[in-house]
Coordinates of C-alpha atoms in Angstrom, one line a residue:
X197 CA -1.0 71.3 18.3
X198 CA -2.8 75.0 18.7
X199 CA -5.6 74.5 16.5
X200 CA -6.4 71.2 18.1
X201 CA -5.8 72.7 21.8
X202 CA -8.2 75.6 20.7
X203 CA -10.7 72.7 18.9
X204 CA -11.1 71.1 22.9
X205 CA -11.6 74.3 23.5
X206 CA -14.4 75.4 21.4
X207 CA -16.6 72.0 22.4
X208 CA -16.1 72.5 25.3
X209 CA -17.8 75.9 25.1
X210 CA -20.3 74.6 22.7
X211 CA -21.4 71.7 25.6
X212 CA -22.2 75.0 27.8
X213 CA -25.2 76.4 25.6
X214 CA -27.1 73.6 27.8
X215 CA -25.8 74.6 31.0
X216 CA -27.8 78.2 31.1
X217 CA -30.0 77.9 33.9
X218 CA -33.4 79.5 34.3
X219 CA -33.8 81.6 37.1
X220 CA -37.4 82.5 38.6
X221 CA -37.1 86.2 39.1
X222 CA -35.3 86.7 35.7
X223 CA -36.6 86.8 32.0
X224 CA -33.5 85.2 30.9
X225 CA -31.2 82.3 31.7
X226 CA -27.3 82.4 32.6
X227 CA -24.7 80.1 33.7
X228 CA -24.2 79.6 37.5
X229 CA -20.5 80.6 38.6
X230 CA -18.5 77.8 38.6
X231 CA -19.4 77.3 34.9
X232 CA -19.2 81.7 34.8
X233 CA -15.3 80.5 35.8
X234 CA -14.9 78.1 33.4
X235 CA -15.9 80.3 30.8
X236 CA -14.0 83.1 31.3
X237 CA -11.1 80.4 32.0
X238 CA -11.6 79.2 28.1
X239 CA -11.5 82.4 26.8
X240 CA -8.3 83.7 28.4
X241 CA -6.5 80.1 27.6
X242 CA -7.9 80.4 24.0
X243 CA -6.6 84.1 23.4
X244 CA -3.5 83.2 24.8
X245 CA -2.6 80.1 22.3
X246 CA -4.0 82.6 19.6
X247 CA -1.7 85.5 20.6
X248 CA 1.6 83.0 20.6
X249 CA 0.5 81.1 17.1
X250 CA -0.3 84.8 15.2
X251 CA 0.2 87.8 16.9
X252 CA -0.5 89.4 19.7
X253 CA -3.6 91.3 19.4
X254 CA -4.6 90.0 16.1
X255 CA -8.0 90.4 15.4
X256 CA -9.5 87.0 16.9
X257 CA -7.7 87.8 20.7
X258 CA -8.9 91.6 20.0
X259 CA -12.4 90.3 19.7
X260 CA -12.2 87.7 23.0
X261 CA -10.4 90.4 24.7
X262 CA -13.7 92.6 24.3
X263 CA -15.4 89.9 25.7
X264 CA -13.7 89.2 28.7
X265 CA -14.0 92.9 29.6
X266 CA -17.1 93.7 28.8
X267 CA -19.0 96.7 30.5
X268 CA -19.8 95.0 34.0
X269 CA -18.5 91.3 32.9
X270 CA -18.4 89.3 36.5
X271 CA -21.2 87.9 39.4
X272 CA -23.9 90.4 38.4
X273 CA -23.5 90.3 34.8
X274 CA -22.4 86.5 33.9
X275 CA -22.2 85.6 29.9
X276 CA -24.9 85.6 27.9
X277 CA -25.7 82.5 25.4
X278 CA -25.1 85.4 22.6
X279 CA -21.8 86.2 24.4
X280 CA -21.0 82.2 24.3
X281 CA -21.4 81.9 20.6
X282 CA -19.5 85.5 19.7
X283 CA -16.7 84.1 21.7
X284 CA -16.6 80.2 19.6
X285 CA -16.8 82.1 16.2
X286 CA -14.2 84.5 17.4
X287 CA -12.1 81.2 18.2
X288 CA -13.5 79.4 15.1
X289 CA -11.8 81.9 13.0
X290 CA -9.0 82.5 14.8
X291 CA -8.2 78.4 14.3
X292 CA -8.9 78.8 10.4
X293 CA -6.3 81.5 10.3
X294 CA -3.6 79.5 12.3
X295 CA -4.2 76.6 9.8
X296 CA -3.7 79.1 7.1
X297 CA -0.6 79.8 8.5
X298 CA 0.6 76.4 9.1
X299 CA -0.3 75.6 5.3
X300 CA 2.4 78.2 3.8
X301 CA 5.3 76.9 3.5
X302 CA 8.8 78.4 4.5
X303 CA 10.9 80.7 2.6
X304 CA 14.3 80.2 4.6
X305 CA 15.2 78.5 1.6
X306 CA 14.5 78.6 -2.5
X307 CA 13.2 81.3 -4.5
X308 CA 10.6 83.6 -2.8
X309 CA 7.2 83.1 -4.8
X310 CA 7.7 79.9 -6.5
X311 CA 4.4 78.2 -7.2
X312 CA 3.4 75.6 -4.1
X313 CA 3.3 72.1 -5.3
X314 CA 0.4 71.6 -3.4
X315 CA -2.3 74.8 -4.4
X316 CA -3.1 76.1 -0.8
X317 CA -6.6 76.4 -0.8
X318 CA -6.7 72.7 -1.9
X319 CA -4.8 72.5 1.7
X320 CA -7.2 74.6 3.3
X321 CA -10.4 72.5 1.7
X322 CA -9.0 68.9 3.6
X323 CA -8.3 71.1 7.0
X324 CA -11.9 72.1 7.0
X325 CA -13.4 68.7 6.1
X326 CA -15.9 66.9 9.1
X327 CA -14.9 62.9 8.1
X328 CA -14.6 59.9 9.6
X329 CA -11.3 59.8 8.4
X330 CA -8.2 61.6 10.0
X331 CA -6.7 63.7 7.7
X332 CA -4.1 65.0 9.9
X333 CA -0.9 63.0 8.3
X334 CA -2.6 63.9 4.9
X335 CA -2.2 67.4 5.3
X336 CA 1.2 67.2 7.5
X337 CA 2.5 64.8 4.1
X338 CA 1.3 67.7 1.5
X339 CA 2.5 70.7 3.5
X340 CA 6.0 69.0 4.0
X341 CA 5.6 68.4 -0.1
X342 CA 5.3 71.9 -0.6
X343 CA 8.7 72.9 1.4
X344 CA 10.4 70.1 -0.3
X345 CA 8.8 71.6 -4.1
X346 CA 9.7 75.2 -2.3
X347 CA 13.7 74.2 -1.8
X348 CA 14.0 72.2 -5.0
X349 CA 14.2 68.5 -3.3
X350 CA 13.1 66.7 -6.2
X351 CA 14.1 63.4 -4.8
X352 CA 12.1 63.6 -1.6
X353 CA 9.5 65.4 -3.8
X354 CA 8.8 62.3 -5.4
X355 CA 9.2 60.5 -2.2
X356 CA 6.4 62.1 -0.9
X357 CA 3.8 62.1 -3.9
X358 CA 4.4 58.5 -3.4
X359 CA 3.2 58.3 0.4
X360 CA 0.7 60.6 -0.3
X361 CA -0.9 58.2 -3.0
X362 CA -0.2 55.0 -0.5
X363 CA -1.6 56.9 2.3
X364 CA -5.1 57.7 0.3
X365 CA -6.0 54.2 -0.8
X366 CA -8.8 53.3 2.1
X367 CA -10.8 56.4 1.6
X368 CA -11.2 55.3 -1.6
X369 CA -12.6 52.1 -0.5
X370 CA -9.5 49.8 -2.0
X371 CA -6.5 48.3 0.0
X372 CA -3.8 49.9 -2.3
X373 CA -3.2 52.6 -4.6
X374 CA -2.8 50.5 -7.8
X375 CA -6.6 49.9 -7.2
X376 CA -7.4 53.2 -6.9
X377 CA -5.8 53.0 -10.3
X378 CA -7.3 50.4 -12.3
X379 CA -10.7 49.5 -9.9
X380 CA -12.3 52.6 -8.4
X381 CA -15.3 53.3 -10.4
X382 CA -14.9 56.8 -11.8
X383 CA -14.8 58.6 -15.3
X384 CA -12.0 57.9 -17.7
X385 CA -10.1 60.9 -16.9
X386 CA -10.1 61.0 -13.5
X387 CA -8.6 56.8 -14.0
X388 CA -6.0 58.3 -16.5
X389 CA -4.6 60.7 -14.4
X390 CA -4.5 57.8 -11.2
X391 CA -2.8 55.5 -14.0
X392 CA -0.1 57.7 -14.5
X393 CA 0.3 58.6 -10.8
X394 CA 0.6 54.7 -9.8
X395 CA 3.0 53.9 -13.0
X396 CA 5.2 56.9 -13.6
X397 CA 5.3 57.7 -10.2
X398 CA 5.8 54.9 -8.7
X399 CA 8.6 54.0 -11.0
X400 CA 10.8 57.5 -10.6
X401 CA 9.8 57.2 -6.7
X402 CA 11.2 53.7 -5.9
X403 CA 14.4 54.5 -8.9
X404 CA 15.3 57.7 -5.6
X405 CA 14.2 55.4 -3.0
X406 CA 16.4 52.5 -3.5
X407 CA 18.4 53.1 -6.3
X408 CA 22.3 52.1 -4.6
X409 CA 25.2 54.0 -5.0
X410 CA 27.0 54.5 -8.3
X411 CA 30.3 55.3 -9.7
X412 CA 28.9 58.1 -11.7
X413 CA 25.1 59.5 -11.0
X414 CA 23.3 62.3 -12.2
X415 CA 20.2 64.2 -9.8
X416 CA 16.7 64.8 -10.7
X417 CA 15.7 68.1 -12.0
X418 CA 12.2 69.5 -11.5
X419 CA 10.2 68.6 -14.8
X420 CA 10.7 64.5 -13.7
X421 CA 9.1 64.9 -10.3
X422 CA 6.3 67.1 -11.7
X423 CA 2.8 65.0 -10.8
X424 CA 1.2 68.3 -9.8
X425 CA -1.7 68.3 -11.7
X426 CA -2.4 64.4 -11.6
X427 CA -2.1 65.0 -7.8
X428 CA -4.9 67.6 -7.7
X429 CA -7.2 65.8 -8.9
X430 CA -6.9 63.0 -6.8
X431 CA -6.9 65.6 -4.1
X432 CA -10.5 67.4 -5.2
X433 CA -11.9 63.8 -5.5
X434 CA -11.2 62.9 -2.0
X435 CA -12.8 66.3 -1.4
X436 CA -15.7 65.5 -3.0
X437 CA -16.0 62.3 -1.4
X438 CA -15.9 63.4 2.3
X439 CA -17.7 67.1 2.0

């Protein structure tokens, strides 16, 4: 929720560039004061969600901070449009670093430094993607993966590879992910790997999501829920497609 709060936040500043008015007896334009109010408004609500989802004083407040108290900030010295787009970078970064954040999983549980399922820049590269698609629930999905890879849950591990592949099938243009599989047009590696995701996969997920109770049963281990690398590069072609 921060980094979408702080998003509204940063277009709404952005829609002010064209509020600058030109003033006769000055060389350069400024905003008038009910949008000087608004501004400074933004900036203190923005450093405040960014103090509570980092730190307080982390380096993207410390920066906003500077700008709300700038040497004779107020009536007779309003923002300038160099001030206005400091302030969105300052709040630009400070949303990449709470998405950061958000993409590393916990280590309440499992063993500390345990390779992610999910490589974290890979996490990082949907976050920052500009698409008509909403890839929210995508990264939410792979992020919840990783804590489930992070505390050995094998069987909603495979769980979730599975909703991840169901979830993907329209950016790829197809209704399902078996066509992803066996119809998007794509070199014979990339179809391989999608093969083995909608086969294999498909097989171990449904034998953990509707296999009934048994007298006698015996739990998944890591190595049969391991679709890492077949997941990646589904993963860096949806990138591809969308940047």
């Amino acid at each position: 929720m921060n980094d979408d709060d702080l998003q509204k936040i940063i277009d709404t500043l952005r829609s002010m560039e064209s509020l600058f008015e030109k003033l006769p007896s000055a060389a350069t334009s400024e905003l008038n004061s009910a949008d000087r109010a608004t501004y400074k408004r933004l900036l203190m609500e923005a450093k405040s969600i960014l103090d509570n989802g980092l730190r307080p004083l982390n380096d993207f407040s410390s920066a906003i901070f500077k700008l709300l108290n700038a040497s004779g900030f107020g009536f007779f010295n309003p923002p300038s449009k160099d001030q206005l787009r400091e302030a969105i970078g300052a709040i630009e970064g400070g949303v990449n670093q709470l998405r950061r954040h958000a993409s590393r999983p916990s280590t309440a549980l499992g063993v500390a430094g345990k390779p992610t399922y999910v490589d974290l820049s890979r996490i990082i590269q949907l976050q920052s993607l500009k698409s008509e698609w909403d890839l929210k629930r995508l990264v939410r999905l792979l992020q919840e993966l990783n804590l489930a890879h992070k505390n050995d849950m094998h069987m909603a591990t495979a769980m979730l590879v599975r909703a991840v592949t169901d979830h993907v099938a329209p950016i790829f243009n197809v209704k399902n992910f078996s066509e992803v599989a066996n119809n998007y047009s794509s070199p014979r590696s990339f179809s391989e790997q999608m093969k083995y995701l909608d086969n294999s996969l498909r097989k171990i997920a449904d034998t953990h999501l509707h296999q009934p109770v048994r007298k006698t049963d015996v739990l998944p281990t890591a190595p049969q829920v391991d679709f890492r690398a077949a997941l990646d590069v589904m993963l860096s072609e949806i990138v591809r497609l969308l940047q």
